[in-house]
Tab-separated table of C-alpha atoms and ligand atoms in Angstrom:
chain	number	residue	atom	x	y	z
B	30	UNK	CA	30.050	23.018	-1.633
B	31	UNK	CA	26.347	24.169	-2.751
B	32	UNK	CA	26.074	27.555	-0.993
B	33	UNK	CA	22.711	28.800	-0.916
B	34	UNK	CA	21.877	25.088	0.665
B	35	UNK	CA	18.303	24.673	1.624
B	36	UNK	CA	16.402	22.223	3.947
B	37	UNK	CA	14.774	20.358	1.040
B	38	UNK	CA	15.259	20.428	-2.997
B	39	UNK	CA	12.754	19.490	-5.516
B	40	UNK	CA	13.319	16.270	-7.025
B	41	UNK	CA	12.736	17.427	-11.399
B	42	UNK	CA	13.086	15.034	-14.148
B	43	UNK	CA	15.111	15.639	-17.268
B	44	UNK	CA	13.439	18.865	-18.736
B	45	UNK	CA	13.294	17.659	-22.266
B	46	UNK	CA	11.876	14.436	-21.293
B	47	UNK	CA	9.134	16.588	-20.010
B	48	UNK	CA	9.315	19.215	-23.156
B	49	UNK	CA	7.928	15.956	-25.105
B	50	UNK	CA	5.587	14.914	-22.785
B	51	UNK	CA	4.176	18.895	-22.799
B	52	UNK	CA	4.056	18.959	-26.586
B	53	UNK	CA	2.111	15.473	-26.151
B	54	UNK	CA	-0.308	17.597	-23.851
B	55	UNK	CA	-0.754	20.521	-25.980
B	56	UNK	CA	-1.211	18.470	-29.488
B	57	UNK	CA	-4.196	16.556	-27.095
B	58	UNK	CA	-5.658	19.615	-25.551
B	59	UNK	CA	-6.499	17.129	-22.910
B	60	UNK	CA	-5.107	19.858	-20.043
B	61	UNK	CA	-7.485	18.481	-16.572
B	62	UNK	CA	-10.072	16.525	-15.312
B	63	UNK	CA	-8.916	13.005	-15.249
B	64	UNK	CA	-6.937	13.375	-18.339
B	65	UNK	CA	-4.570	9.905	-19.590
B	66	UNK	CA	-1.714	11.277	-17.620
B	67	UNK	CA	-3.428	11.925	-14.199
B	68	UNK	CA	-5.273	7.918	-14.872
B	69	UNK	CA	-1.194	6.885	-15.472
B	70	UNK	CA	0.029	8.250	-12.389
B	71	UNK	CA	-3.259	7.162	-9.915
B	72	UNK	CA	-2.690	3.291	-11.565
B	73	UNK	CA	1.022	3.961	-10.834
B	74	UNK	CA	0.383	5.292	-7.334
B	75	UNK	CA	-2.079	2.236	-6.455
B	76	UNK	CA	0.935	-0.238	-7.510
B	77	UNK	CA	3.624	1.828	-5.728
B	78	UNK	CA	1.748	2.253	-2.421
B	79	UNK	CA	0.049	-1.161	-2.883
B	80	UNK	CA	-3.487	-0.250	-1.667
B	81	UNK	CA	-6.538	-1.009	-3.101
B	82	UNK	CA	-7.382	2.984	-3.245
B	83	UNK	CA	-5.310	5.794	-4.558
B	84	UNK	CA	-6.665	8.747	-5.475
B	85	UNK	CA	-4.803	11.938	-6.552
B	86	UNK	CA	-5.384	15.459	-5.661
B	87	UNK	CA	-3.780	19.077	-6.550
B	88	UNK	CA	-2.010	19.245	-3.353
B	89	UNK	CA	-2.038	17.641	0.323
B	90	UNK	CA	-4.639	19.936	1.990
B	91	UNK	CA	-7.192	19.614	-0.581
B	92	UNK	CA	-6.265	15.680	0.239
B	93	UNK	CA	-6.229	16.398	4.368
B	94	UNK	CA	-10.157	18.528	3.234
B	95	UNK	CA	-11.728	15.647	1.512
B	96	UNK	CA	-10.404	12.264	3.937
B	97	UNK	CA	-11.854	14.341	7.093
B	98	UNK	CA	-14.970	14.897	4.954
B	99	UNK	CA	-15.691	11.626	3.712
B	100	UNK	CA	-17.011	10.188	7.463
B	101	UNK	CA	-19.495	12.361	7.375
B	102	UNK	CA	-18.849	13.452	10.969
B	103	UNK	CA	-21.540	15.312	12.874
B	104	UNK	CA	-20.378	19.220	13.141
B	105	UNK	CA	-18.804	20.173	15.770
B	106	UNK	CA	-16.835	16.720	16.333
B	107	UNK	CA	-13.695	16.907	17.988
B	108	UNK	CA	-10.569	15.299	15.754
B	109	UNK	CA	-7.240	14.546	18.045
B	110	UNK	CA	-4.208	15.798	16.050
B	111	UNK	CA	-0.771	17.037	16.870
B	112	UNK	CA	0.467	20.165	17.350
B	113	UNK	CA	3.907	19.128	15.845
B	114	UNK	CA	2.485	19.511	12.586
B	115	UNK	CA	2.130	22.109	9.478
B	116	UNK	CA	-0.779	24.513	9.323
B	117	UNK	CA	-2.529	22.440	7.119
B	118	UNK	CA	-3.068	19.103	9.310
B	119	UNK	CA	-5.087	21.603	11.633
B	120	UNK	CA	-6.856	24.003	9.475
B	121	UNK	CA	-8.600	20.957	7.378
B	122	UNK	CA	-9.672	19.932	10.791
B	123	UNK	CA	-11.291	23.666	10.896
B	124	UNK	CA	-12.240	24.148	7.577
B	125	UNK	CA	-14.462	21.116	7.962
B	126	UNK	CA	-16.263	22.403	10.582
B	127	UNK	CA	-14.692	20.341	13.505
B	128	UNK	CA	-12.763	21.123	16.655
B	129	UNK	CA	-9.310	20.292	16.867
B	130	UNK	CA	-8.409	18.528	20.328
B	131	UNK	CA	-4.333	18.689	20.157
B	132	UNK	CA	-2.486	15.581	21.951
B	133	UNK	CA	0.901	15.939	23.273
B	134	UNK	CA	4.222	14.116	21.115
B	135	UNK	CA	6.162	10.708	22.320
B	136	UNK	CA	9.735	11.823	23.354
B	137	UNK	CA	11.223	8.985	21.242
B	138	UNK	CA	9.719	9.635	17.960
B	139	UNK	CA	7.571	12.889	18.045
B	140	UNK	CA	4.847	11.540	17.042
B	141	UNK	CA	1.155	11.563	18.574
B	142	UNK	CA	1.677	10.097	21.890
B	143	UNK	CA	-1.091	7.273	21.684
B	144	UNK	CA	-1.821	7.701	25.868
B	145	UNK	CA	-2.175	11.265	25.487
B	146	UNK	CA	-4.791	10.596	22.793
B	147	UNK	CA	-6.739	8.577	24.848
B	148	UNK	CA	-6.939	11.211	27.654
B	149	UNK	CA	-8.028	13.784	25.108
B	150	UNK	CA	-10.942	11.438	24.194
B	151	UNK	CA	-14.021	13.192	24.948
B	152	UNK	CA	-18.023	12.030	23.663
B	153	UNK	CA	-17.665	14.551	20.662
B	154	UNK	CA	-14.573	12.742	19.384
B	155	UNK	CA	-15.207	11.702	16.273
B	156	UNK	CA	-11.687	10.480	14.970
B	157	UNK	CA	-7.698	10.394	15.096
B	158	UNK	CA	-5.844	12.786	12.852
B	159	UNK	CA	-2.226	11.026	13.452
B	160	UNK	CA	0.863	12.435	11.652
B	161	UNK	CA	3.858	10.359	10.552
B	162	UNK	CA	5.982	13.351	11.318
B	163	UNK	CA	9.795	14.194	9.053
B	164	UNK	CA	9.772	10.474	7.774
B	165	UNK	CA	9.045	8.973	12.055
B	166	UNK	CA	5.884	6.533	11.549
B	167	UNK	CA	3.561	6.908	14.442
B	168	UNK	CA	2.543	3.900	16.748
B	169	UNK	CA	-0.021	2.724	14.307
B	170	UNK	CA	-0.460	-0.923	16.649
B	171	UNK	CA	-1.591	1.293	19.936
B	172	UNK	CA	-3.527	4.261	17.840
B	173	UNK	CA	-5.767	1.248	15.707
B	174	UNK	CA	-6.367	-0.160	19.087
B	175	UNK	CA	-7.501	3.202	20.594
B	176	UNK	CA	-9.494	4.116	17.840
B	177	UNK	CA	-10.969	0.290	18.173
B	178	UNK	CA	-11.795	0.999	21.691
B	179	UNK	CA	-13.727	4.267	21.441
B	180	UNK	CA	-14.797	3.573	17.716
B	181	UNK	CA	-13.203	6.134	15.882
B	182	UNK	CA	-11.692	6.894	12.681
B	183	UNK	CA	-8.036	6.776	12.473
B	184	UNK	CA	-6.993	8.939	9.208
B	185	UNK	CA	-3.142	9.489	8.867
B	186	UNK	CA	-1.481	13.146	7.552
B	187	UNK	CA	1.207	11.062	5.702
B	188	UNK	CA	2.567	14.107	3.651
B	189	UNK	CA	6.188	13.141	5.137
B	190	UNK	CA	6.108	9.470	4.333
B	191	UNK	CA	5.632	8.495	0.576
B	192	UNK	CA	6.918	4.841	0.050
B	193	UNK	CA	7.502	4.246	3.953
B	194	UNK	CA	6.846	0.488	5.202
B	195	UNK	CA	5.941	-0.903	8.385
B	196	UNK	CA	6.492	-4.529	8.749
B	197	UNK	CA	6.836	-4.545	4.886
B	198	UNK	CA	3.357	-3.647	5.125
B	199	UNK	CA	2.555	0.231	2.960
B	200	UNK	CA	1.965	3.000	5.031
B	201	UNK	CA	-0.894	3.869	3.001
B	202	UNK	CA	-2.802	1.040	4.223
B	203	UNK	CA	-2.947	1.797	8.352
B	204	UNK	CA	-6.391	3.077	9.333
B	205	UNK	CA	-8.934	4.648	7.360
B	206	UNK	CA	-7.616	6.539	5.202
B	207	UNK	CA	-3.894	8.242	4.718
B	208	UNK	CA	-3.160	11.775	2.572
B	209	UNK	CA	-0.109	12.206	1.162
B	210	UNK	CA	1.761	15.473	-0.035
B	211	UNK	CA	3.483	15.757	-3.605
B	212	UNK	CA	4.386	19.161	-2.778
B	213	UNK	CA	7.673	20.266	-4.653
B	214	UNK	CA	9.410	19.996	-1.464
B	215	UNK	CA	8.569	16.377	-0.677
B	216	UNK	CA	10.176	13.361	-1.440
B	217	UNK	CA	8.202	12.444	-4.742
B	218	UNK	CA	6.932	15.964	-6.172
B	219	UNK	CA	4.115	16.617	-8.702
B	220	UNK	CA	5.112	20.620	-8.169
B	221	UNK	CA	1.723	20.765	-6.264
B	222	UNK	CA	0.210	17.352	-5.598
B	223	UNK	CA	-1.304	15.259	-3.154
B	224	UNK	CA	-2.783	11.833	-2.741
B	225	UNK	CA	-5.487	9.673	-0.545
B	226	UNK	CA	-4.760	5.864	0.203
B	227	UNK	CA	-7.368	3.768	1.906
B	228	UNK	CA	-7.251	-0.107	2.105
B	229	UNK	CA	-10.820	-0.094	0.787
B	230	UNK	CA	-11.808	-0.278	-2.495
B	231	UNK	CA	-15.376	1.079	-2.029
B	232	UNK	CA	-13.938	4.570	-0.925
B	233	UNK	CA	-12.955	5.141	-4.903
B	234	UNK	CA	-16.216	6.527	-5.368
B	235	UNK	CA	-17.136	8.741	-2.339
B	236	UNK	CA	-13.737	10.248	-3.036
B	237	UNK	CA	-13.916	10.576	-6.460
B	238	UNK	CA	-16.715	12.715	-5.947
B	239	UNK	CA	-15.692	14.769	-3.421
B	240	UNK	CA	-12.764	15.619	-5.589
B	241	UNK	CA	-14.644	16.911	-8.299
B	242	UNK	CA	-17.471	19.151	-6.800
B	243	UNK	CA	-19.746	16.137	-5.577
B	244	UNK	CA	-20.429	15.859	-9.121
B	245	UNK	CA	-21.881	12.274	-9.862
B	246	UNK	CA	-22.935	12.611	-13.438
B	247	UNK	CA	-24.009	15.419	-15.538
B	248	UNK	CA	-27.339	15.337	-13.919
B	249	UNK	CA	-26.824	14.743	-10.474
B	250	UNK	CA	-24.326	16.435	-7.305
B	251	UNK	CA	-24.054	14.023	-4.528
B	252	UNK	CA	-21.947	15.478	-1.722
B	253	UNK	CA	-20.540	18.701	-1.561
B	254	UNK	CA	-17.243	18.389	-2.979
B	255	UNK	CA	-14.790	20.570	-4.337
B	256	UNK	CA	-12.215	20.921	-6.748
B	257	UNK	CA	-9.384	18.944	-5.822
B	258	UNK	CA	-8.421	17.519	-9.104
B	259	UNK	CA	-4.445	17.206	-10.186
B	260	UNK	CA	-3.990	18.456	-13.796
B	261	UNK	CA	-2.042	16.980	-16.750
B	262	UNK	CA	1.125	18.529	-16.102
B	263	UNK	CA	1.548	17.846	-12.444
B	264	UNK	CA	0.427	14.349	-13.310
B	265	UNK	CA	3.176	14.793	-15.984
B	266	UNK	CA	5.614	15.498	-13.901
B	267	UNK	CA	4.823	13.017	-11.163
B	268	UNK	CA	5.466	10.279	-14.215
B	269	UNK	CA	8.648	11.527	-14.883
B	270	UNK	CA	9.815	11.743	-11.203
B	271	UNK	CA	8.651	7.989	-9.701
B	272	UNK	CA	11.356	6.225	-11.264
B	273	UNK	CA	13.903	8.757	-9.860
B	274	UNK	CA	12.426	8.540	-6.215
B	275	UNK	CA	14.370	5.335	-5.316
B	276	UNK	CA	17.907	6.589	-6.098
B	277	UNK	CA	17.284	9.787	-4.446
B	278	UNK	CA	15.706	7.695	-1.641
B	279	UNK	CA	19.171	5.632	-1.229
B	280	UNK	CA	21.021	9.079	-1.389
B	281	UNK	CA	19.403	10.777	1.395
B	282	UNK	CA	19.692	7.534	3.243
B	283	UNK	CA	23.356	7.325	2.523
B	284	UNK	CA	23.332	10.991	4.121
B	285	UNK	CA	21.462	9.843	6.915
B	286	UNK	CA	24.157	7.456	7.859
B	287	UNK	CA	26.958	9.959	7.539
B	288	UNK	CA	25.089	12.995	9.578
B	289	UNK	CA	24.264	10.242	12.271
B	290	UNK	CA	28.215	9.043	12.645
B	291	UNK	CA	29.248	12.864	12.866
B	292	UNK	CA	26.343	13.839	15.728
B	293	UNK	CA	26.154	10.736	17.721
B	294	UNK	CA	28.475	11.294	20.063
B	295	UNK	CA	27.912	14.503	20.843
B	296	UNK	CA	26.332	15.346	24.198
B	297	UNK	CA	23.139	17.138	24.022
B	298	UNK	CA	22.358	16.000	20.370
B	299	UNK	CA	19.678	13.760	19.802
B	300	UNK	CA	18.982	12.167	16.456
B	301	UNK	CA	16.033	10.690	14.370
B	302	UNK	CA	15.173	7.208	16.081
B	303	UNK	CA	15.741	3.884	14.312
B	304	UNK	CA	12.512	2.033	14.179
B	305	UNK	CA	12.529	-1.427	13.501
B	306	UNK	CA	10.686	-2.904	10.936
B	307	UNK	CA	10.235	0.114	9.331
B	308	UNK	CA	11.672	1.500	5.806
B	309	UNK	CA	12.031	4.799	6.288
B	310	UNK	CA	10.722	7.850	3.763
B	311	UNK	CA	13.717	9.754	3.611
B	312	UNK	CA	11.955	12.692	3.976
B	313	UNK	CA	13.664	15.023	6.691
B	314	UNK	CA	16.754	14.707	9.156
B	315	UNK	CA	15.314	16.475	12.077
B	316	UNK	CA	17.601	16.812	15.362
B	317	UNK	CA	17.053	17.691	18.894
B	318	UNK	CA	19.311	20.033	20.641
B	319	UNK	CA	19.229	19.892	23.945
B	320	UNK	CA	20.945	23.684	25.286
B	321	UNK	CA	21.302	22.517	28.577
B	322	UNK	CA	23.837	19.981	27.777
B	323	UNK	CA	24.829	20.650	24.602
B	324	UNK	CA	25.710	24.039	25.218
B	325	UNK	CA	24.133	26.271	22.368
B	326	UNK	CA	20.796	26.376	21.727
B	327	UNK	CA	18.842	25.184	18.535
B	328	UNK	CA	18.419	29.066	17.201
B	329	UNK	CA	22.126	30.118	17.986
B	330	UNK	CA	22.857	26.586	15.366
B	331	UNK	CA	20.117	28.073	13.235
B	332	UNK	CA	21.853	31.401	12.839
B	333	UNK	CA	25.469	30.280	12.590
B	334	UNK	CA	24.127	27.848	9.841
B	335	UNK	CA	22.338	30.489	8.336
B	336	UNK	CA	25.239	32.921	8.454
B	337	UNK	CA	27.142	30.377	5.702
B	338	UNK	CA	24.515	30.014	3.630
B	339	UNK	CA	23.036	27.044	5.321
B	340	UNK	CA	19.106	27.005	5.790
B	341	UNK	CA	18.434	24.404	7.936
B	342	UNK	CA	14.937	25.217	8.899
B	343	UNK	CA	12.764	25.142	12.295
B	344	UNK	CA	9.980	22.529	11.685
B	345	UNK	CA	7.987	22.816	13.616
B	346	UNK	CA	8.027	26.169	15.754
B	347	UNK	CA	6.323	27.664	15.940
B	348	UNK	CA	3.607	24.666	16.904
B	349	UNK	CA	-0.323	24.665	15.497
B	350	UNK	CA	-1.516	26.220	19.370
B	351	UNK	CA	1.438	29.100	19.236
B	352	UNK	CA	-1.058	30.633	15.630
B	353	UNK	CA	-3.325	32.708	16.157
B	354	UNK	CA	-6.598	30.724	15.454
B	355	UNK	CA	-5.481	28.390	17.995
B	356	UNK	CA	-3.706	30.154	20.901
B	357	UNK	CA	-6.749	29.168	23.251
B	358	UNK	CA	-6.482	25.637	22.686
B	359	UNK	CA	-4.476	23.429	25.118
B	360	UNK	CA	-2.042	20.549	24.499
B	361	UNK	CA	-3.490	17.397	26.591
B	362	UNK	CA	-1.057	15.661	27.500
B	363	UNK	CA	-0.346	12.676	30.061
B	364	UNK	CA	3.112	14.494	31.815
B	365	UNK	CA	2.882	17.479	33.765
B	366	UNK	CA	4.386	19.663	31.195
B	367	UNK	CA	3.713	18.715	27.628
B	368	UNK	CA	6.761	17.699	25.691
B	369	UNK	CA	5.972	19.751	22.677
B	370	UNK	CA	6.601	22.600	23.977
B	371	UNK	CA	10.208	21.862	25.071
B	372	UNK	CA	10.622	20.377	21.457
B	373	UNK	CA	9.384	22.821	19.526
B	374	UNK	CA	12.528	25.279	20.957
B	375	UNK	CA	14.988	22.682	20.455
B	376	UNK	CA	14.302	20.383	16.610
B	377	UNK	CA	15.608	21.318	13.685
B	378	UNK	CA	16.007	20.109	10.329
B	379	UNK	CA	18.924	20.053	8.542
B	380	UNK	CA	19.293	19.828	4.565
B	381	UNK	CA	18.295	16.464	3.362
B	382	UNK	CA	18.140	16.330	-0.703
B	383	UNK	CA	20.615	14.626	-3.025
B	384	UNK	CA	21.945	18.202	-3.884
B	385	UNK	CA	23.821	18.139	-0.171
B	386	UNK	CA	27.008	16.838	-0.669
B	387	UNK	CA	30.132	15.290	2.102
B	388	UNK	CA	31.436	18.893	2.604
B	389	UNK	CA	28.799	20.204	3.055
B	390	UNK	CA	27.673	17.762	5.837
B	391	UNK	CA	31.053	17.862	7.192
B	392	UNK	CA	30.710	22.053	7.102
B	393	UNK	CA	26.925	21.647	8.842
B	394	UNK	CA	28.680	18.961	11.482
B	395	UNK	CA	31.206	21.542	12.209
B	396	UNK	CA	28.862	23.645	13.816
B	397	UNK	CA	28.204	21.154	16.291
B	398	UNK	CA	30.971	20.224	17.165
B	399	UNK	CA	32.264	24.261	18.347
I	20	T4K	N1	0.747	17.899	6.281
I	20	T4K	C1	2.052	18.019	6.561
I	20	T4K	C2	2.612	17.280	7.717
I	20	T4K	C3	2.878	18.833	5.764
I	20	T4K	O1	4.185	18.971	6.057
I	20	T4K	C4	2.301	19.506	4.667
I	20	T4K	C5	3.128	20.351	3.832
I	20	T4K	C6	0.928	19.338	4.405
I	20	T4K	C7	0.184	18.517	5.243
I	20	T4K	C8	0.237	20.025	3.278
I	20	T4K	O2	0.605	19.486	2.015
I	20	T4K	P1	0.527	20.460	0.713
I	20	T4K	O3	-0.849	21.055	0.652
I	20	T4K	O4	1.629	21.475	0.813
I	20	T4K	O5	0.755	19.464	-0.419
I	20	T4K	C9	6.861	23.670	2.868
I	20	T4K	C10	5.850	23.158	1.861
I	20	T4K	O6	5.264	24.206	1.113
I	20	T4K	C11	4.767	22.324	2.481
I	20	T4K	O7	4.221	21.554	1.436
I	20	T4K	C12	5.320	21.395	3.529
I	20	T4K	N2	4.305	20.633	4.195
I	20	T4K	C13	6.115	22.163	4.552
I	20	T4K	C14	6.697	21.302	5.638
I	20	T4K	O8	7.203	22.784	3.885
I	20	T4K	P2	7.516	26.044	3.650
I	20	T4K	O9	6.720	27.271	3.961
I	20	T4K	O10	8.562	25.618	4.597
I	20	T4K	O11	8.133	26.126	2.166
I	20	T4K	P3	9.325	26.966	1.590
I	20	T4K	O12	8.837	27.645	0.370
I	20	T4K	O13	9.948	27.813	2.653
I	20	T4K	O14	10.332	25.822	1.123
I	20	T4K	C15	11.290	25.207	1.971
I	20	T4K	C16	12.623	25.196	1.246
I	20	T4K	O15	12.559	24.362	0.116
I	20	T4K	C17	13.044	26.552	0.728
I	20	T4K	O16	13.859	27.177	1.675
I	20	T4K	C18	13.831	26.230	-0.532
I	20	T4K	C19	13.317	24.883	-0.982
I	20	T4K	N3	12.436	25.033	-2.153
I	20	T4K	C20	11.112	25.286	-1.977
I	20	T4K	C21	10.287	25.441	-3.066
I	20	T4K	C22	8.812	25.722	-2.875
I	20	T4K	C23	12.989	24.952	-3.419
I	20	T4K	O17	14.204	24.743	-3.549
I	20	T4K	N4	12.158	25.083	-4.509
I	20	T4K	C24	10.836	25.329	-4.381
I	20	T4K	O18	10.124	25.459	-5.400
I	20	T4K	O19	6.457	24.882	3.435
């Protein structure tokens, strides 16, 4: 058994396979700004994701910064997100200048609810900020209609979904524009990374710009960018790692199937959904305990888990309205009582790497089954 066992575990390629690659770097001196390696990986990227645009940044925010700044939407607009989210989805909302309007989640999938979008829908809305939330793709049929209807942007946080398919369509390729994490704990990891996908070529060079101060040329600043460029050894590293992310893909899948045979008959458990059509990212196992039937609640499971070395973790509770920026904000939401905030006291997410092996699942299931 792995004892300490935590709720993700980097993905890292052999380390002298990246000891050559470093000595490669530092015979160059070709360190940053769109060095060989980082032009590599964003060719790579376009092929793996299979979208027209793929841009790489130095983490997921920096990506979440730029796609919400790349509309050019009046200040002041009001972006719909989730409140089932990490900090980041929201503050690049705020940092942006533009008012987060939070939507409540679907039971089913926890995802943006698409009909509590469209309540939330004001004449300052300016776009959708939909997240594809622990690996669960959002309804992306009823949020393109929405944003059809009213004419908005519909931009995807799709930090937990790298090489997820709908339809055997990419996930990088629903609405306008999707940002992925490569943060260390994330499926495929470039330590710090992150990445934009849009299905339209012409984006390349708004973004590219935006990326690298709004610089156009050595003459001339076009927008006012920043510096969200991924360096040679993240891009290095991101190399190494793509042609490990499929077998650790079919390993967390395999545990997948195993944690859902142990939970599903227990009363008061509810797992991940199964969503047709859809080839899933592997990126968390997130389950719902209901304390009312199931008899414990989520944080008595969290601290029993914790008390053997187990850190399953509590994503996401507290929600984006519990911080303190955003306590005065309000979940709309088309029920009486928004779901989130029953959720957000009952999900958790248990480990989900290949370094989690059958005792240890059967040790987690245990706990469950008290
Ligand atoms: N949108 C969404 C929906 C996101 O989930 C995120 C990031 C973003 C946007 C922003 O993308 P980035 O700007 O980060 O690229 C972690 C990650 O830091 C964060 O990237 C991620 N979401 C979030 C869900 O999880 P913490 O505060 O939970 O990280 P931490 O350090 O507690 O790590 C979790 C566990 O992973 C640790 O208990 C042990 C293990 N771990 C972690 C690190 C960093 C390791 O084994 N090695 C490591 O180096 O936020």
């Amino acid at each position: 058994m792995s004892r300490p066992l935590y709720v993700a575990r980097p993905l890292l390629p052999d380390i002298s396979a990246f000891v050559n690659v470093l000595n490669e770097i530092w015979k160059s001196r070709v360190v940053t700004n769109s060095g060989p390696l980082h032009n590599k990986l964003e060719a790579e990227m376009q092929k793996y994701l299979n979208v027209p645009t793929a841009m790489l940044f130095n983490n997921g925010t920096m990506g979440l910064l730029v796609a919400l700044k790349m509309f050019d939407f009046p200040a002041g607009s009001e972006i719909i997100t989730t409140p089932l989210t990490f900090a980041a989805t929201v503050h690049a909302i705020k940092w942006n200048g533009f008012e987060p309007v939070f939507a409540d989640v679907d039971p089913d999938t926890l995802t943006i609810d698409p009909a509590s979008v469209e309540k939330a829908i004001t004449n300052k809305t300016a776009a959708i900020l939909a997240v594809h939330v622990y690996g669960t793709v959002c309804d992306v049929n009823a949020l393109q209609t929405i944003a059809d209807k009213h004419n908005l942007k519909l931009i995807y946080d799709a930090a937990h979904v790298f090489g997820a398919t709908i339809n055997n369509r990419s996930i990088g390729s629903f609405g306008n524009a999707s940002v992925f994490s490569f943060h260390a704990t994330k499926l495929f990891n470039t330590i710090e990374g992150g990445l934009i996908a849009t299905s339209d070529e012409s984006d390349r060079e708004k973004i590219y710009n935006l990326r690298n101060f709004g610089i156009k040329n050595e003459e001339e600043v076009v927008s006012i960018g920043l510096n969200g460029k991924m360096n040679e050894l993240q891009a290095a590293v991101g190399l190494l790692n793509l042609p490990l992310v499929d077998e650790e893909r079919s390993i967390r899948k395999a545990l997948r199937i195993k944690y859902c045979e142990l939970l599903k008959n227990i009363k008061g458990i509810t797992l991940p959904p199964k969503q047709k059509k859809v080839v899933n990212s592997e990126q968390y196992f997130p389950v719902v305990i209901n304390e009312n039937i199931f008899g414990r609640s989520r944080d008595d499971v969290y601290d029993a888990l914790k008390k053997k070395g187990i850190f399953a973790r509590k994503y996401f509770h507290p929600i984006c309205t519990d911080f303190l920026p955003y306590r005065t904000y309000r979940v709309v939401s088309v029920r009486d009582h928004s779901y989130v905030d029953e959720v957000k006291r009952r999900v958790l997410c248990l480990p989900f790497h290949s370094g989690v092996e059958q005792e240890d699942i059967l040790d987690i299931c245990r706990e469950f089954s008290k």
